[in-house]
PDB file of C-alpha atoms in Angstrom:
ATOM      1  CA  MET M   1     -31.445   6.999  -8.560  1.00 76.00           C
ATOM      2  CA  ALA M   2     -30.354   4.032  -6.057  1.00 92.00           C
ATOM      3  CA  ASN M   3     -27.910   5.339  -3.479  1.00 94.00           C
ATOM      4  CA  TYR M   4     -25.277   3.086  -4.053  1.00 94.00           C
ATOM      5  CA  ILE M   5     -25.105   4.153  -7.640  1.00 95.00           C
ATOM      6  CA  PRO M   6     -22.882   7.307  -7.332  1.00 96.00           C
ATOM      7  CA  TYR M   7     -20.438   5.092  -5.038  1.00 96.00           C
ATOM      8  CA  LEU M   8     -20.248   2.567  -7.671  1.00 96.00           C
ATOM      9  CA  LEU M   9     -19.235   4.943 -10.705  1.00 96.00           C
ATOM     10  CA  LEU M  10     -16.629   6.272  -8.106  1.00 95.00           C
ATOM     11  CA  THR M  11     -15.212   3.073  -7.834  1.00 96.00           C
ATOM     12  CA  VAL M  12     -15.341   1.958 -11.047  1.00 96.00           C
ATOM     13  CA  ILE M  13     -13.716   5.333 -12.436  1.00 96.00           C
ATOM     14  CA  SER M  14     -10.993   4.830  -9.970  1.00 96.00           C
ATOM     15  CA  ILE M  15     -10.189   1.379 -10.944  1.00 96.00           C
ATOM     16  CA  GLY M  16      -9.952   2.200 -14.268  1.00 96.00           C
ATOM     17  CA  VAL M  17      -7.527   5.193 -13.475  1.00 95.00           C
ATOM     18  CA  LEU M  18      -5.546   2.785 -11.430  1.00 94.00           C
ATOM     19  CA  ILE M  19      -5.551   0.015 -14.199  1.00 94.00           C
ATOM     20  CA  TRP M  20      -4.453   2.757 -16.955  1.00 95.00           C
ATOM     21  CA  ILE M  21      -1.657   3.893 -14.450  1.00 94.00           C
ATOM     22  CA  PHE M  22      -0.169   0.530 -13.852  1.00 91.00           C
ATOM     23  CA  VAL M  23      -0.464  -0.413 -17.493  1.00 91.00           C
ATOM     24  CA  SER M  24       0.951   2.632 -19.226  1.00 92.00           C
ATOM     25  CA  THR M  25       3.977   2.721 -16.726  1.00 90.00           C
ATOM     26  CA  LYS M  26       4.631  -0.977 -16.225  1.00 89.00           C
ATOM     27  CA  ASP M  27       6.194  -0.124 -12.995  1.00 90.00           C
ATOM     28  CA  LEU M  28       4.732  -2.486  -9.980  1.00 91.00           C
ATOM     29  CA  SER M  29       6.165  -0.282  -7.457  1.00 92.00           C
ATOM     30  CA  TYR M  30       3.163   1.792  -7.848  1.00 94.00           C
ATOM     31  CA  LEU M  31       0.942  -0.707  -7.221  1.00 94.00           C
ATOM     32  CA  THR M  32       2.858  -1.034  -3.931  1.00 94.00           C
ATOM     33  CA  HIS M  33       2.742   2.478  -3.239  1.00 94.00           C
ATOM     34  CA  TYR M  34      -1.318   2.092  -3.427  1.00 96.00           C
ATOM     35  CA  PHE M  35      -1.285  -0.178  -0.806  1.00 96.00           C
ATOM     36  CA  PHE M  36       0.861   2.246   1.490  1.00 96.00           C
ATOM     37  CA  ILE M  37      -1.742   4.789   0.570  1.00 96.00           C
ATOM     38  CA  ALA M  38      -4.503   3.079   1.222  1.00 96.00           C
ATOM     39  CA  GLY M  39      -3.608   1.664   4.588  1.00 96.00           C
ATOM     40  CA  LEU M  40      -2.848   5.301   5.501  1.00 94.00           C
ATOM     41  CA  ALA M  41      -6.023   6.057   4.746  1.00 94.00           C
ATOM     42  CA  TYR M  42      -7.696   3.311   6.301  1.00 95.00           C
ATOM     43  CA  VAL M  43      -5.898   4.617   9.839  1.00 95.00           C
ATOM     44  CA  PHE M  44      -7.233   7.977   8.971  1.00 94.00           C
ATOM     45  CA  GLU M  45     -10.875   7.053   8.620  1.00 95.00           C
ATOM     46  CA  TYR M  46     -10.461   4.732  11.607  1.00 96.00           C
ATOM     47  CA  ILE M  47      -9.658   7.578  13.650  1.00 96.00           C
ATOM     48  CA  ILE M  48     -12.105  10.132  11.801  1.00 95.00           C
ATOM     49  CA  LEU M  49     -15.061   7.689  10.855  1.00 95.00           C
ATOM     50  CA  ILE M  50     -15.033   4.937  13.643  1.00 95.00           C
ATOM     51  CA  LEU M  51     -13.832   6.722  16.556  1.00 95.00           C
ATOM     52  CA  LEU M  52     -14.765  10.338  16.038  1.00 96.00           C
ATOM     53  CA  ASN M  53     -18.329   9.894  14.063  1.00 94.00           C
ATOM     54  CA  SER M  54     -17.642  12.395  11.457  1.00 96.00           C
ATOM     55  CA  TYR M  55     -19.689  11.398   8.765  1.00 96.00           C
ATOM     56  CA  THR M  56     -21.594   8.826   7.709  1.00 96.00           C
ATOM     57  CA  TYR M  57     -21.800   7.132   4.308  1.00 97.00           C
ATOM     58  CA  LYS M  58     -25.156   5.736   3.117  1.00 96.00           C
ATOM     59  CA  PRO M  59     -24.738   3.438   0.134  1.00 96.00           C
ATOM     60  CA  HIS M  60     -27.761   1.524   1.407  1.00 96.00           C
ATOM     61  CA  LEU M  61     -26.250  -1.656   0.274  1.00 95.00           C
ATOM     62  CA  LEU M  62     -26.132  -3.289   3.956  1.00 94.00           C
ATOM     63  CA  SER M  63     -28.772  -3.220   6.747  1.00 92.00           C
ATOM     64  CA  ILE M  64     -26.196  -2.938   9.359  1.00 94.00           C
ATOM     65  CA  GLY M  65     -25.404   0.973   9.256  1.00 93.00           C
ATOM     66  CA  VAL M  66     -21.927   0.648  10.894  1.00 95.00           C
ATOM     67  CA  TYR M  67     -21.069  -1.539   7.917  1.00 96.00           C
ATOM     68  CA  ASP M  68     -22.912   0.136   5.047  1.00 97.00           C
ATOM     69  CA  SER M  69     -21.015   3.182   5.737  1.00 96.00           C
ATOM     70  CA  ILE M  70     -17.638   1.370   6.164  1.00 96.00           C
ATOM     71  CA  VAL M  71     -18.518   0.199   2.359  1.00 96.00           C
ATOM     72  CA  GLY M  72     -19.277   3.654   1.199  1.00 95.00           C
ATOM     73  CA  ASP M  73     -16.320   4.705   2.848  1.00 95.00           C
ATOM     74  CA  LEU M  74     -14.298   2.008   0.491  1.00 94.00           C
ATOM     75  CA  SER M  75     -15.297   3.773  -2.606  1.00 93.00           C
ATOM     76  CA  SER M  76     -13.302   6.874  -1.537  1.00 91.00           C
ATOM     77  CA  GLN M  77     -10.688   6.131   0.832  1.00 90.00           C
ATOM     78  CA  ALA M  78      -9.620   2.514  -0.694  1.00 92.00           C
ATOM     79  CA  PHE M  79      -9.967   3.737  -4.168  1.00 95.00           C
ATOM     80  CA  SER M  80     -10.316   7.070  -5.516  1.00 95.00           C
ATOM     81  CA  VAL M  81      -8.319   9.032  -2.801  1.00 95.00           C
ATOM     82  CA  PRO M  82      -5.426   6.480  -3.505  1.00 95.00           C
ATOM     83  CA  ALA M  83      -6.108   6.440  -7.287  1.00 95.00           C
ATOM     84  CA  ALA M  84      -5.341  10.230  -7.443  1.00 95.00           C
ATOM     85  CA  ALA M  85      -2.467  10.165  -5.071  1.00 95.00           C
ATOM     86  CA  ILE M  86      -0.985   7.489  -7.553  1.00 96.00           C
ATOM     87  CA  VAL M  87      -1.803   9.949 -10.359  1.00 95.00           C
ATOM     88  CA  VAL M  88       0.114  12.927  -8.326  1.00 95.00           C
ATOM     89  CA  THR M  89       3.094  10.217  -8.082  1.00 93.00           C
ATOM     90  CA  ALA M  90       3.408   8.783 -11.347  1.00 92.00           C
ATOM     91  CA  TYR M  91       3.246  11.867 -13.345  1.00 92.00           C
ATOM     92  CA  GLN M  92       4.935  14.182 -11.150  1.00 89.00           C
ATOM     93  CA  VAL M  93       1.613  16.412 -10.885  1.00 90.00           C
ATOM     94  CA  ARG M  94       2.343  20.093 -10.142  1.00 90.00           C
ATOM     95  CA  LEU M  95       0.629  22.478  -7.413  1.00 89.00           C
ATOM     96  CA  LYS M  96      -2.030  23.574 -10.243  1.00 92.00           C
ATOM     97  CA  GLY M  97      -2.814  20.166 -10.980  1.00 93.00           C
ATOM     98  CA  VAL M  98      -2.921  19.229  -7.218  1.00 94.00           C
ATOM     99  CA  PHE M  99      -5.328  22.106  -6.466  1.00 94.00           C
ATOM    100  CA  SER M 100      -7.406  20.932  -9.462  1.00 95.00           C
ATOM    101  CA  LEU M 101      -7.821  17.522  -8.024  1.00 95.00           C
ATOM    102  CA  VAL M 102      -8.602  18.806  -4.558  1.00 96.00           C
ATOM    103  CA  MET M 103     -11.338  20.792  -6.075  1.00 96.00           C
ATOM    104  CA  LEU M 104     -12.748  17.784  -7.849  1.00 96.00           C
ATOM    105  CA  PHE M 105     -13.186  15.952  -4.692  1.00 96.00           C
ATOM    106  CA  ILE M 106     -14.663  18.619  -2.856  1.00 96.00           C
ATOM    107  CA  GLY M 107     -17.205  18.946  -5.568  1.00 96.00           C
ATOM    108  CA  ILE M 108     -17.720  15.091  -5.462  1.00 96.00           C
ATOM    109  CA  GLU M 109     -18.381  15.395  -1.567  1.00 96.00           C
ATOM    110  CA  GLU M 110     -20.651  18.226  -2.147  1.00 97.00           C
ATOM    111  CA  MET M 111     -22.170  16.334  -4.682  1.00 96.00           C
ATOM    112  CA  PHE M 112     -22.861  13.286  -2.334  1.00 97.00           C
ATOM    113  CA  LEU M 113     -24.118  15.751   0.233  1.00 96.00           C
ATOM    114  CA  TYR M 114     -26.829  17.135  -1.843  1.00 96.00           C
ATOM    115  CA  LEU M 115     -27.906  13.900  -3.060  1.00 96.00           C
ATOM    116  CA  ASN M 116     -28.166  12.935   0.280  1.00 96.00           C
ATOM    117  CA  ILE M 117     -26.150   9.518   0.002  1.00 96.00           C
ATOM    118  CA  TYR M 118     -23.572  11.138   2.577  1.00 96.00           C
ATOM    119  CA  ASP M 119     -23.964  13.518   6.016  1.00 96.00           C
ATOM    120  CA  HIS M 120     -21.626  15.426   7.891  1.00 97.00           C
ATOM    121  CA  ASN M 121     -21.718  15.047  11.645  1.00 96.00           C
ATOM    122  CA  TRP M 122     -19.171  17.497  12.900  1.00 97.00           C
ATOM    123  CA  TRP M 123     -17.037  17.145   9.294  1.00 96.00           C
ATOM    124  CA  ARG M 124     -16.809  20.227   6.976  1.00 96.00           C
ATOM    125  CA  THR M 125     -15.961  19.654   3.308  1.00 95.00           C
ATOM    126  CA  TYR M 126     -13.052  22.295   3.519  1.00 94.00           C
ATOM    127  CA  TYR M 127     -11.535  19.846   6.377  1.00 96.00           C
ATOM    128  CA  THR M 128     -11.138  17.224   3.252  1.00 95.00           C
ATOM    129  CA  GLY M 129      -9.503  20.069   0.971  1.00 95.00           C
ATOM    130  CA  ILE M 130      -6.797  20.428   3.615  1.00 95.00           C
ATOM    131  CA  PHE M 131      -6.296  17.022   4.310  1.00 94.00           C
ATOM    132  CA  LEU M 132      -6.128  16.107   0.392  1.00 95.00           C
ATOM    133  CA  LEU M 133      -3.498  18.868   0.042  1.00 94.00           C
ATOM    134  CA  VAL M 134      -1.260  17.464   2.529  1.00 93.00           C
ATOM    135  CA  THR M 135      -1.665  13.652   1.552  1.00 93.00           C
ATOM    136  CA  PHE M 136      -0.812  14.262  -1.999  1.00 94.00           C
ATOM    137  CA  PHE M 137       2.116  16.073  -0.921  1.00 91.00           C
ATOM    138  CA  LEU M 138       3.451  13.817   1.035  1.00 90.00           C
ATOM    139  CA  VAL M 139       2.549  10.758  -1.042  1.00 90.00           C
ATOM    140  CA  LYS M 140       5.342  12.447  -3.449  1.00 88.00           C
ATOM    141  CA  VAL M 141       7.708  12.765  -0.919  1.00 89.00           C
ATOM    142  CA  PHE M 142       7.327   9.321   0.476  1.00 90.00           C
ATOM    143  CA  TYR M 143       7.802   7.862  -2.740  1.00 90.00           C
ATOM    144  CA  ASN M 144      11.352   8.417  -2.967  1.00 87.00           C
ATOM    145  CA  LEU M 145      11.950   8.111   0.783  1.00 90.00           C
ATOM    146  CA  ILE M 146      10.539   4.263   0.631  1.00 89.00           C
ATOM    147  CA  LEU M 147      13.164   3.680  -2.075  1.00 83.00           C
ATOM    148  CA  ASP M 148      15.912   5.493   0.048  1.00 84.00           C
ATOM    149  CA  TYR M 149      15.578   4.405   3.720  1.00 86.00           C
ATOM    150  CA  THR M 150      14.870   1.043   5.245  1.00 87.00           C
ATOM    151  CA  LEU M 151      12.881   2.480   8.323  1.00 90.00           C
ATOM    152  CA  ILE M 152      10.506   4.257   5.742  1.00 92.00           C
ATOM    153  CA  ARG M 153       9.880   1.246   3.645  1.00 92.00           C
ATOM    154  CA  PHE M 154       9.065  -0.820   7.280  1.00 94.00           C
ATOM    155  CA  VAL M 155       6.306   2.012   7.480  1.00 94.00           C
ATOM    156  CA  ALA M 156       5.001   1.727   4.147  1.00 95.00           C
ATOM    157  CA  LEU M 157       4.893  -2.254   4.238  1.00 96.00           C
ATOM    158  CA  PHE M 158       3.319  -1.715   7.891  1.00 97.00           C
ATOM    159  CA  PHE M 159       0.595   0.274   6.117  1.00 97.00           C
ATOM    160  CA  SER M 160      -0.057  -1.609   3.385  1.00 97.00           C
ATOM    161  CA  LEU M 161      -0.645  -4.970   5.370  1.00 97.00           C
ATOM    162  CA  ILE M 162      -3.287  -3.014   7.643  1.00 97.00           C
ATOM    163  CA  PHE M 163      -5.020  -2.385   4.186  1.00 96.00           C
ATOM    164  CA  PHE M 164      -4.745  -6.101   3.475  1.00 96.00           C
ATOM    165  CA  LEU M 165      -5.546  -7.464   6.840  1.00 96.00           C
ATOM    166  CA  SER M 166      -8.320  -5.224   7.287  1.00 96.00           C
ATOM    167  CA  ASN M 167     -10.353  -6.161   3.899  1.00 94.00           C
ATOM    168  CA  LYS M 168      -9.947  -9.421   4.907  1.00 94.00           C
ATOM    169  CA  LEU M 169     -11.482  -9.061   8.151  1.00 95.00           C
ATOM    170  CA  PHE M 170     -14.222  -7.494   7.193  1.00 96.00           C
ATOM    171  CA  LEU M 171     -15.407  -9.742   4.439  1.00 95.00           C
ATOM    172  CA  LEU M 172     -15.289 -12.392   7.093  1.00 94.00           C
ATOM    173  CA  PHE M 173     -17.376 -10.430   9.511  1.00 95.00           C
ATOM    174  CA  LEU M 174     -20.036 -10.195   6.385  1.00 95.00           C
ATOM    175  CA  ALA M 175     -19.987 -13.702   5.576  1.00 93.00           C
ATOM    176  CA  LEU M 176     -20.181 -14.830   9.329  1.00 93.00           C
ATOM    177  CA  PRO M 177     -22.515 -12.319  11.178  1.00 91.00           C
ATOM    178  CA  ASP M 178     -21.786 -14.444  14.050  1.00 93.00           C
ATOM    179  CA  PHE M 179     -18.251 -13.986  14.130  1.00 94.00           C
ATOM    180  CA  TYR M 180     -17.190 -10.769  15.881  1.00 94.00           C
ATOM    181  CA  PHE M 181     -15.106  -9.008  18.756  1.00 96.00           C
ATOM    182  CA  HIS M 182     -17.152  -7.545  21.838  1.00 95.00           C
ATOM    183  CA  VAL M 183     -15.162  -5.360  24.261  1.00 95.00           C
ATOM    184  CA  GLY M 184     -18.221  -3.048  25.232  1.00 94.00           C
ATOM    185  CA  TRP M 185     -16.351   0.026  24.286  1.00 95.00           C
ATOM    186  CA  PHE M 186     -19.586   1.390  22.228  1.00 93.00           C
ATOM    187  CA  GLU M 187     -23.452   0.843  22.669  1.00 93.00           C
ATOM    188  CA  ASN M 188     -23.242  -0.009  19.109  1.00 94.00           C
ATOM    189  CA  ILE M 189     -22.019  -3.467  18.594  1.00 95.00           C
ATOM    190  CA  TYR M 190     -20.497  -3.331  15.424  1.00 96.00           C
ATOM    191  CA  ARG M 191     -18.801  -0.104  15.860  1.00 96.00           C
ATOM    192  CA  ASP M 192     -17.485  -1.981  18.870  1.00 97.00           C
ATOM    193  CA  ASN M 193     -16.565  -5.098  16.846  1.00 97.00           C
ATOM    194  CA  ILE M 194     -14.537  -2.837  14.255  1.00 97.00           C
ATOM    195  CA  THR M 195     -12.650  -0.327  16.942  1.00 97.00           C
ATOM    196  CA  PHE M 196     -11.177  -3.456  18.659  1.00 97.00           C
ATOM    197  CA  SER M 197     -10.596  -5.615  15.206  1.00 96.00           C
ATOM    198  CA  THR M 198      -8.821  -2.735  14.017  1.00 97.00           C
ATOM    199  CA  LEU M 199      -6.320  -2.600  16.762  1.00 96.00           C
ATOM    200  CA  LEU M 200      -5.706  -6.014  16.800  1.00 96.00           C
ATOM    201  CA  ILE M 201      -5.151  -5.642  12.972  1.00 96.00           C
ATOM    202  CA  ILE M 202      -2.661  -2.768  13.914  1.00 96.00           C
ATOM    203  CA  CYS M 203      -0.831  -5.142  16.348  1.00 95.00           C
ATOM    204  CA  LYS M 204      -0.443  -7.943  14.207  1.00 94.00           C
ATOM    205  CA  SER M 205       0.598  -5.761  10.959  1.00 96.00           C
ATOM    206  CA  LEU M 206       3.671  -4.757  13.052  1.00 94.00           C
ATOM    207  CA  PHE M 207       4.694  -8.293  14.108  1.00 93.00           C
ATOM    208  CA  ILE M 208       4.407  -9.478  10.463  1.00 93.00           C
ATOM    209  CA  VAL M 209       6.598  -7.085   9.124  1.00 93.00           C
ATOM    210  CA  LEU M 210       8.567  -7.346  12.303  1.00 91.00           C
ATOM    211  CA  ALA M 211       9.141 -10.853  11.011  1.00 89.00           C
ATOM    212  CA  LEU M 212      10.428 -10.202   7.747  1.00 87.00           C
ATOM    213  CA  TYR M 213      13.257  -7.962   8.912  1.00 85.00           C
ATOM    214  CA  ILE M 214      13.854 -10.172  11.980  1.00 83.00           C
ATOM    215  CA  ARG M 215      14.475 -14.056  11.018  1.00 73.00           C
ATOM    216  CA  ARG M 216      13.164 -15.973   7.949  1.00 66.00           C
ATOM    217  CA  TYR M 217      11.096 -18.424   9.996  1.00 71.00           C
ATOM    218  CA  SER M 218      10.110 -16.073  12.965  1.00 80.00           C
ATOM    219  CA  ILE M 219       6.751 -15.909  11.371  1.00 82.00           C
ATOM    220  CA  LEU M 220       5.834 -19.425  12.634  1.00 83.00           C
ATOM    221  CA  GLY M 221       6.516 -18.175  16.175  1.00 86.00           C
ATOM    222  CA  PHE M 222       4.321 -15.195  15.205  1.00 87.00           C
ATOM    223  CA  LEU M 223       1.327 -17.370  14.041  1.00 87.00           C
ATOM    224  CA  PHE M 224       1.536 -19.512  17.052  1.00 89.00           C
ATOM    225  CA  LEU M 225       1.183 -16.745  19.370  1.00 90.00           C
ATOM    226  CA  PHE M 226      -1.389 -15.008  17.517  1.00 91.00           C
ATOM    227  CA  ALA M 227      -3.147 -18.485  17.314  1.00 88.00           C
ATOM    228  CA  ILE M 228      -3.059 -18.889  21.015  1.00 91.00           C
ATOM    229  CA  PHE M 229      -4.369 -15.011  21.853  1.00 92.00           C
ATOM    230  CA  ASP M 230      -7.371 -15.745  19.309  1.00 91.00           C
ATOM    231  CA  TYR M 231      -8.124 -19.067  21.211  1.00 90.00           C
ATOM    232  CA  TYR M 232      -7.734 -16.667  24.450  1.00 93.00           C
ATOM    233  CA  LEU M 233      -9.882 -14.039  23.345  1.00 94.00           C
ATOM    234  CA  VAL M 234     -12.726 -16.790  22.872  1.00 92.00           C
ATOM    235  CA  LYS M 235     -12.412 -18.155  26.241  1.00 92.00           C
ATOM    236  CA  ILE M 236     -12.638 -14.857  27.784  1.00 94.00           C
ATOM    237  CA  GLY M 237     -15.926 -13.792  25.540  1.00 93.00           C
ATOM    238  CA  THR M 238     -14.074 -11.151  23.612  1.00 94.00           C
ATOM    239  CA  LEU M 239     -13.794 -13.036  20.561  1.00 94.00           C
ATOM    240  CA  HIS M 240     -17.315 -14.402  19.287  1.00 93.00           C
ATOM    241  CA  VAL M 241     -16.826 -17.320  16.749  1.00 92.00           C
ATOM    242  CA  PRO M 242     -20.136 -19.452  14.795  1.00 87.00           C
ATOM    243  CA  ASN M 243     -17.807 -22.589  14.773  1.00 84.00           C
ATOM    244  CA  GLY M 244     -14.398 -24.031  14.440  1.00 81.00           C
ATOM    245  CA  TYR M 245     -13.730 -23.461  10.940  1.00 85.00           C
ATOM    246  CA  VAL M 246     -12.923 -19.661  11.956  1.00 88.00           C
ATOM    247  CA  TYR M 247      -9.292 -20.836  13.242  1.00 88.00           C
ATOM    248  CA  PRO M 248      -8.226 -22.133  10.069  1.00 90.00           C
ATOM    249  CA  ILE M 249      -9.662 -19.252   8.147  1.00 91.00           C
ATOM    250  CA  LEU M 250      -7.897 -16.509  10.300  1.00 91.00           C
ATOM    251  CA  PHE M 251      -4.748 -18.697  10.334  1.00 90.00           C
ATOM    252  CA  VAL M 252      -4.840 -18.921   6.278  1.00 92.00           C
ATOM    253  CA  ILE M 253      -5.836 -14.646   6.641  1.00 93.00           C
ATOM    254  CA  THR M 254      -2.687 -14.138   8.885  1.00 92.00           C
ATOM    255  CA  LEU M 255      -0.214 -16.857   6.442  1.00 91.00           C
ATOM    256  CA  SER M 256      -1.348 -15.178   3.194  1.00 93.00           C
ATOM    257  CA  SER M 257      -0.562 -11.491   4.612  1.00 93.00           C
ATOM    258  CA  TYR M 258       2.962 -12.788   5.359  1.00 92.00           C
ATOM    259  CA  PHE M 259       3.514 -13.736   1.772  1.00 93.00           C
ATOM    260  CA  PHE M 260       1.788 -10.290   0.577  1.00 95.00           C
ATOM    261  CA  ILE M 261       4.440  -8.537   2.154  1.00 93.00           C
ATOM    262  CA  ILE M 262       7.046 -10.288   1.084  1.00 92.00           C
ATOM    263  CA  TRP M 263       5.839  -9.747  -2.531  1.00 94.00           C
ATOM    264  CA  THR M 264       5.570  -6.199  -1.654  1.00 95.00           C
ATOM    265  CA  ASN M 265       8.818  -5.878  -0.069  1.00 92.00           C
ATOM    266  CA  ASN M 266      10.780  -7.575  -3.375  1.00 92.00           C
ATOM    267  CA  ILE M 267       9.029  -5.002  -5.523  1.00 92.00           C
ATOM    268  CA  TRP M 268      10.312  -2.249  -3.420  1.00 91.00           C
ATOM    269  CA  ILE M 269      13.801  -3.923  -3.459  1.00 89.00           C
ATOM    270  CA  LYS M 270      13.691  -4.513  -7.160  1.00 87.00           C
ATOM    271  CA  LYS M 271      12.645  -0.793  -7.705  1.00 85.00           C
ATOM    272  CA  LEU M 272      15.597   0.423  -5.441  1.00 82.00           C
ATOM    273  CA  ASN M 273      18.092  -1.849  -7.488  1.00 80.00           C
ATOM    274  CA  GLU M 274      16.816  -0.367 -10.828  1.00 77.00           C
ATOM    275  CA  ASN M 275      17.478   3.139  -9.486  1.00 70.00           C
ATOM    276  CA  VAL M 276      20.938   2.151  -8.429  1.00 60.00           C
ATOM    277  CA  ILE M 277      21.741   0.587 -11.944  1.00 55.00           C
TER     278      ILE M 277
END
C-alpha cells in the first residue's frame, strides 16, 4: 500500500465530517471556528514540527522531505483534528465522548507508526493525548468567548488568517521552486524557508486584522508597506523570486486575505446578533 493512502483516507473522512456538520447545522460560525482551530494547529505545528523537529510525516508525495512532511501534517492538523474539535463544539460532546475521540486519535497515531508512514523523533504518543484533551476543552470554551468578547474575536481572526495565508504561500512554494526565503537559520534550505516565511505570515496577519479594526482604508497603507518590504527582502538576498510575476501574485494573496477576514468577521457578528435576538 502506498504511504499516502492512509493520509488520503483520513483527509477524506475528515472533510466528510466537516461537510456533514456544516450542512446539518446550517451554521457558518462553525466554519469560521474551523479556520480558527486550524490556525491554532498550524502555529502549534510550526513550533513542534518545524522548529523542534518532533516527528516526521512520510506520505511520500513530494521529493523534498520537509515539504512532504508538511503535506502529511495537513491531513492531521488542517483536517482531522479541527474536524473532531468542531464535532466537540457543535454537539457539546461530554467528557466521555472527548476521551473516546482522544483514544481514537492515539490509535490512529500508533497505526501510522506501525505502518512506518510516520516517525517519532522525540515525540511520544501520550503527548498527543494530553494536547488533544486540552485542545478539545479550549475550543468549546473559546467558541462562546469569541461571540462575547471583541478581543477574543480579534485573536480568532488572527489565527484564521495565519491558516489562510500559510496555505496559499505553501502552494506558491510548490508551484514555483525558485521562489523561497533564505536567512541561514538552518542548514536545510526548505526548513529555513518555512521557518522565516511563517514568521512573516504571523506578522502580516497581525497587521491585516488590525486594519480591519483601525480604519476602513488602512489596509491600502499596509499593502504598500508589505510590497516595499518584499522588495527590500529581494534586494538583500533574503527573498528569491524567479521573475517579476511573483509580486502581483503576492499582492493578490495579501489582498484576498483581507476580504477573507472581513467575510469571517461578518459571520461572527451575524452569529452574535442572532444570539442577542
